[in-house]
CSV table of C-alpha atoms in Angstrom, one decimal:
chain,number,residue,atom,x,y,z
A,1,MET,CA,112.3,94.8,159.9
A,2,THR,CA,109.6,92.1,160.5
A,3,GLY,CA,109.6,88.7,158.9
A,4,LYS,CA,106.4,89.7,156.9
A,5,ALA,CA,108.1,92.7,155.4
A,6,VAL,CA,111.1,90.6,154.4
A,7,ALA,CA,108.9,88.1,152.7
A,8,GLY,CA,107.0,90.8,150.9
A,9,LYS,CA,110.3,92.3,149.5
A,10,ALA,CA,111.4,88.8,148.4
A,11,LYS,CA,108.1,88.3,146.6
A,12,ASP,CA,108.5,91.7,144.9
A,13,LYS,CA,111.9,90.7,143.6
A,14,ARG,CA,110.5,87.4,142.2
A,15,ASN,CA,107.8,89.4,140.4
A,16,THR,CA,110.4,91.8,138.9
A,17,ALA,CA,112.4,88.8,137.7
A,18,VAL,CA,109.4,87.3,136.0
A,19,ILE,CA,108.6,90.6,134.3
A,20,TRP,CA,112.1,91.0,132.9
A,21,THR,CA,112.0,87.4,131.7
A,22,VAL,CA,108.9,88.1,129.7
A,23,VAL,CA,110.4,91.3,128.3
A,24,LEU,CA,113.6,89.6,127.2
A,25,THR,CA,111.6,86.8,125.6
A,26,LEU,CA,109.5,89.2,123.6
A,27,PHE,CA,112.3,91.4,122.5
A,28,VAL,CA,115.0,88.7,121.9
A,29,GLY,CA,113.2,85.4,121.5
A,30,VAL,CA,110.5,86.6,119.2
A,31,PRO,CA,112.8,88.4,116.6
A,32,CYS,CA,115.1,85.3,116.6
A,33,ALA,CA,112.1,83.0,116.0
A,34,ILE,CA,111.0,85.3,113.1
A,35,GLY,CA,114.4,85.2,111.6
A,36,ILE,CA,114.5,81.4,111.8
A,37,VAL,CA,111.1,81.1,110.2
A,38,ASN,CA,111.9,83.5,107.4
A,39,GLY,CA,115.3,81.9,106.8
A,40,GLY,CA,113.8,78.4,106.4
A,41,GLU,CA,111.3,79.5,103.8
A,42,SER,CA,111.8,77.9,100.3
A,43,THR,CA,111.7,80.0,97.2
A,44,ASP,CA,112.3,77.2,94.7
A,45,VAL,CA,110.1,77.2,91.6
A,46,PRO,CA,108.2,73.9,91.2
A,47,ALA,CA,108.7,72.0,87.9
A,48,PRO,CA,105.8,70.3,86.0
A,49,THR,CA,104.7,67.1,87.5
A,50,THR,CA,105.3,63.8,85.8
A,51,GLU,CA,101.6,63.5,84.9
A,52,GLN,CA,101.7,66.9,83.3
A,53,ARG,CA,104.8,66.2,81.2
A,54,ASP,CA,103.5,62.7,80.1
A,55,ALA,CA,100.2,64.2,79.0
A,56,THR,CA,101.9,67.0,77.0
A,57,VAL,CA,104.4,65.1,74.9
A,58,PRO,CA,101.8,63.1,72.9
A,59,LEU,CA,99.8,66.2,72.1
A,60,LEU,CA,103.0,67.9,70.7
A,61,ALA,CA,103.9,64.8,68.7
A,62,SER,CA,100.4,64.8,67.1
A,63,ALA,CA,100.8,68.4,66.2
A,64,PHE,CA,104.2,67.8,64.7
A,65,SER,CA,102.9,65.0,62.5
A,66,GLY,CA,100.2,67.3,61.1
A,67,GLN,CA,102.1,70.6,60.8
A,68,GLY,CA,105.8,69.6,60.5
A,69,ILE,CA,106.8,72.0,63.3
A,70,CYS,CA,108.5,70.8,66.5
A,71,TYR,CA,107.1,72.3,69.7
A,72,GLY,CA,108.8,72.5,73.1
A,73,TRP,CA,109.1,74.2,76.4
A,74,ALA,CA,111.7,75.4,78.9
A,75,LEU,CA,111.2,76.6,82.4
A,76,HIS,CA,113.8,78.4,84.4
A,77,ASP,CA,114.2,79.3,88.1
A,78,TYR,CA,116.1,82.5,87.6
A,79,SER,CA,118.9,81.4,85.5
A,80,THR,CA,118.6,77.7,86.3
A,81,GLU,CA,116.8,75.4,83.9
A,82,ILE,CA,114.5,73.2,85.9
A,83,SER,CA,112.3,71.6,83.1
A,84,VAL,CA,112.6,71.1,79.4
A,85,GLY,CA,110.7,69.0,76.9
A,86,SER,CA,109.2,68.8,73.4
A,87,ASN,CA,107.4,66.5,71.0
A,88,LEU,CA,110.6,64.5,71.0
A,89,GLY,CA,110.1,63.6,74.7
A,90,ASP,CA,110.5,64.8,78.2
A,91,GLN,CA,113.9,66.4,78.9
A,92,VAL,CA,114.5,66.6,75.1
A,93,PRO,CA,114.8,70.2,73.8
A,94,VAL,CA,113.9,71.2,70.3
A,95,ARG,CA,116.9,73.6,69.9
A,96,ASP,CA,119.7,72.3,67.7
A,97,ASP,CA,118.1,68.9,67.2
A,98,PRO,CA,118.5,67.6,63.6
A,99,ARG,CA,115.1,66.0,63.8
A,100,CYS,CA,113.6,69.5,64.2
A,101,PRO,CA,114.5,71.8,61.3
A,102,ARG,CA,111.6,74.0,62.2
A,103,TRP,CA,110.7,74.5,65.8
A,104,ILE,CA,108.8,76.9,68.2
A,105,GLU,CA,109.6,76.9,71.9
A,106,VAL,CA,107.8,78.7,74.8
A,107,SER,CA,110.1,79.6,77.7
A,108,ALA,CA,109.5,81.2,81.1
A,109,VAL,CA,111.6,82.5,83.9
A,110,VAL,CA,109.9,82.6,87.3
A,111,ARG,CA,111.4,84.4,90.2
A,112,TYR,CA,110.2,83.8,93.8
A,113,THR,CA,111.3,86.2,96.6
A,114,SER,CA,111.3,85.7,100.3
A,115,ALA,CA,108.6,87.1,102.6
A,116,SER,CA,111.0,89.7,104.0
A,117,SER,CA,111.9,91.0,100.6
A,118,GLU,CA,110.3,94.2,99.1
A,119,SER,CA,110.5,92.7,95.6
A,120,GLN,CA,107.5,91.0,94.1
A,121,ASP,CA,107.3,87.5,92.6
A,122,SER,CA,107.5,87.8,88.8
A,123,ALA,CA,107.6,85.8,85.6
A,124,SER,CA,108.9,86.5,82.1
A,125,ILE,CA,107.4,84.7,79.2
A,126,GLY,CA,108.9,84.4,75.7
A,127,VAL,CA,108.5,82.4,72.4
A,128,ASP,CA,111.5,81.6,70.3
A,129,GLY,CA,111.7,79.8,66.9
A,130,SER,CA,114.1,78.5,64.3
A,131,ALA,CA,116.0,80.8,62.0
A,132,ASP,CA,113.4,80.3,59.1
A,133,ILE,CA,110.6,81.7,61.2
A,134,ASP,CA,110.2,85.5,61.2
A,135,PRO,CA,110.3,87.1,64.6
A,136,ALA,CA,107.3,89.2,63.6
A,137,ASP,CA,105.3,86.0,63.6
A,138,LEU,CA,106.5,84.9,67.0
A,139,TYR,CA,105.3,88.1,68.7
A,140,PRO,CA,101.6,87.5,68.1
A,141,ILE,CA,102.1,83.9,69.3
A,142,ALA,CA,103.6,85.1,72.6
A,143,SER,CA,100.9,87.7,73.1
A,144,GLY,CA,98.2,85.2,72.2
A,145,LEU,CA,99.0,83.1,75.3
A,146,SER,CA,97.1,85.5,77.5
A,147,ARG,CA,93.8,84.7,75.6
A,148,PHE,CA,94.1,81.2,77.3
A,149,GLY,CA,94.7,82.7,80.7
A,150,LEU,CA,98.5,82.1,80.5
A,151,ASP,CA,99.7,85.4,81.7
A,152,GLU,CA,102.4,86.3,84.2
A,153,ASP,CA,100.1,85.7,87.2
A,154,ALA,CA,99.4,82.1,86.0
A,155,PHE,CA,103.1,81.3,85.7
A,156,VAL,CA,103.7,82.7,89.2
A,157,ASP,CA,100.8,80.8,90.7
A,158,GLU,CA,101.4,77.4,89.0
A,159,PRO,CA,104.5,77.5,86.8
A,160,GLY,CA,104.6,73.8,86.0
A,161,TRP,CA,101.0,73.6,84.8
A,162,ALA,CA,101.3,77.0,82.9
A,163,ILE,CA,104.4,76.1,80.9
A,164,THR,CA,103.0,72.7,79.7
A,165,ARG,CA,99.6,74.2,79.0
A,166,ALA,CA,101.2,77.0,76.9
A,167,THR,CA,103.1,74.5,74.8
A,168,THR,CA,99.9,72.7,73.9
A,169,VAL,CA,98.3,75.9,72.4
A,170,LEU,CA,101.4,76.8,70.3
A,171,PRO,CA,100.1,74.7,67.3
A,172,LEU,CA,96.8,76.6,67.3
A,173,LEU,CA,98.6,80.0,67.5
A,174,ALA,CA,101.1,79.0,64.8
A,175,ALA,CA,98.2,78.2,62.5
A,176,GLU,CA,96.6,81.6,63.2
A,177,VAL,CA,99.6,83.5,62.0
A,178,GLY,CA,100.0,81.3,58.9
A,179,LEU,CA,103.1,79.3,59.9
A,180,ALA,CA,101.3,76.0,59.4
A,181,ASP,CA,98.1,74.4,58.3
A,182,PRO,CA,95.3,74.6,60.8
A,183,ALA,CA,95.5,71.8,63.3
A,184,PRO,CA,92.6,70.6,65.5
A,185,ALA,CA,92.7,71.9,69.1
A,186,PRO,CA,94.1,69.4,71.6
A,187,SER,CA,91.4,66.9,72.4
A,188,ALA,CA,92.7,66.6,75.9
A,189,ALA,CA,94.2,69.5,77.8
A,190,VAL,CA,97.0,69.1,80.2
A,191,PRO,CA,95.4,67.6,83.3
A,192,GLU,CA,94.6,69.9,86.1
A,193,PRO,CA,96.5,69.3,89.3
A,194,THR,CA,94.9,66.5,91.3
A,195,GLY,CA,95.0,65.6,94.9
A,196,THR,CA,96.2,68.0,97.5
A,197,PRO,CA,98.5,70.7,95.9
A,198,GLN,CA,101.7,71.6,97.5
A,199,PRO,CA,101.7,75.0,99.1
A,200,LEU,CA,103.4,77.7,97.1
A,201,PRO,CA,106.2,79.8,98.6
A,202,SER,CA,105.0,83.0,100.2
A,203,ALA,CA,105.3,85.8,97.6
A,204,GLY,CA,106.2,88.5,100.2
A,205,ASN,CA,104.5,91.4,98.5
A,206,ASP,CA,101.3,92.2,100.4
A,207,LEU,CA,100.9,94.1,103.6
A,208,LEU,CA,100.2,91.3,106.1
A,209,ARG,CA,102.7,88.8,104.6
A,210,ASP,CA,105.5,91.4,104.3
A,211,ARG,CA,105.1,92.9,107.8
A,212,TRP,CA,103.7,90.2,110.0
A,213,GLY,CA,106.9,90.2,112.0
A,214,TRP,CA,106.5,93.8,112.9
A,215,LEU,CA,102.8,93.3,113.7
A,216,LEU,CA,103.7,90.4,116.0
A,217,THR,CA,106.3,92.5,117.8
A,218,ALA,CA,103.8,95.4,118.2
A,219,ALA,CA,101.3,93.0,119.8
A,220,GLY,CA,104.0,91.8,122.1
A,221,LEU,CA,104.8,95.3,123.2
A,222,LEU,CA,101.1,95.9,124.0
A,223,LEU,CA,101.1,92.8,126.1
A,224,VAL,CA,104.2,93.9,128.0
A,225,ALA,CA,102.6,97.3,128.6
A,226,ALA,CA,99.4,95.7,130.0
A,227,LEU,CA,101.5,93.4,132.2
A,228,PHE,CA,103.4,96.4,133.7
A,229,ILE,CA,100.1,98.2,134.4
A,230,ALA,CA,98.6,95.2,136.1
A,231,VAL,CA,101.7,94.6,138.3
A,232,GLY,CA,102.0,98.2,139.2
A,233,GLY,CA,98.4,98.4,140.2
A,234,TRP,CA,98.8,95.3,142.3
A,235,GLN,CA,101.9,96.6,144.1
A,236,ARG,CA,100.2,99.9,144.8
A,237,ARG,CA,97.2,98.2,146.5
A,238,ARG,CA,99.6,96.2,148.6
A,239,GLN,CA,101.4,99.4,149.7
A,240,ARG,CA,98.0,101.0,150.8
A,241,ARG,CA,97.3,98.1,153.1
A,242,PRO,CA,100.1,97.9,155.8
A,243,SER,CA,99.7,95.3,158.4
A,244,ALA,CA,99.0,96.2,162.0
A,245,ARG,CA,102.3,94.8,163.2
A,246,ASP,CA,104.3,97.0,160.7
A,247,ALA,CA,102.2,100.1,161.9
A,248,GLY,CA,103.6,99.5,165.5
A,249,GLY,CA,102.2,97.8,168.6
A,250,SER,CA,99.7,95.0,168.8
A,251,PRO,CA,96.1,95.2,170.0
A,252,GLU,CA,95.2,94.0,173.5
A,253,PRO,CA,93.6,90.5,173.4
A,254,PRO,CA,89.9,90.6,173.8
A,255,GLY,CA,88.2,89.4,177.0
A,256,ARG,CA,86.1,86.4,177.4
A,257,SER,CA,83.0,88.3,176.2
A,258,GLY,CA,84.8,89.2,173.0
A,259,ARG,CA,85.2,92.9,173.8
A,260,PRO,CA,88.5,94.6,174.7
A,261,THR,CA,89.1,94.8,178.4
A,262,THR,CA,89.8,98.1,180.1
A,263,ALA,CA,91.9,98.8,183.1
A,264,ALA,CA,90.1,98.5,186.4
A,265,ALA,CA,89.6,101.6,188.5
A,266,PRO,CA,91.9,101.8,191.6
A,267,ALA,CA,90.3,100.3,194.7
A,268,GLN,CA,88.9,102.7,197.2
A,269,ARG,CA,90.6,102.8,200.6
A,270,ALA,CA,88.9,100.9,203.2
A,271,GLY,CA,87.0,102.9,205.7
A,272,VAL,CA,86.7,106.1,203.6
A,273,GLU,CA,83.1,105.6,202.6
A,274,ALA,CA,82.1,104.4,206.0
A,275,ALA,CA,83.8,107.4,207.7
A,276,GLY,CA,82.0,109.7,205.5
A,277,ARG,CA,78.6,108.3,206.3
A,278,THR,CA,79.4,108.5,210.0
A,279,ARG,CA,80.1,112.2,209.8
A,280,GLU,CA,76.9,112.7,207.9
A,281,GLU,CA,74.9,110.7,210.4
A,282,ALA,CA,76.4,112.6,213.1
């Protein structure tokens, strides 16, 4: 076996090693990276900002002074309470407080799911009141929140803003059902989020967000297939062009004129031609 053939085989082995390295990276490295990314995703529900809470408490205190009803909020991340407040102050609930014989509270439970989950993000909204308030009056208050755009989608998208905003419209809804005298609408709504908002966790319930890992893997498989086809075509072209040395024998070196030299004809024996002429002349 010639040195050129040995070098060609060694190069083919290196190409095969590169191909298997790419395949292992796509089939092992990519799924591991996807698992790390999904595992590091946060599903925590954001609480109202300090600005939102500070703007809400004075509005509720004004409504209490005009209607004699305490108003408050409670936000839960699944079963964990992450924010509570009322006209009595931030982090002060209205339930079981002797200063609030009559109270109405809006509560919400927000559930975020990971991107790999088939479950959708969801929110549950409810309105509770003290024992002297008929539950039949609380139902239209809860359903009236949607008139202000405070539905489940709003609580999923921006739970902190939604819970504080819902609390500020409770006095208006309570007056509509006759629980208290009409009170003026809040002169200043809960401030909208300012600055650069923090990105919300991925809900994980649409096609691209739920299956992007599979789409990435499929794209990797297509790249591997294209790589195999390209390498196979390259190796096939190499096999169709064997070198002259591998085919056997080496060509004769060209002469000085650049053309291959041919063997010279055998020299004629001396005296043959002359003898022939002598007989003809004779």
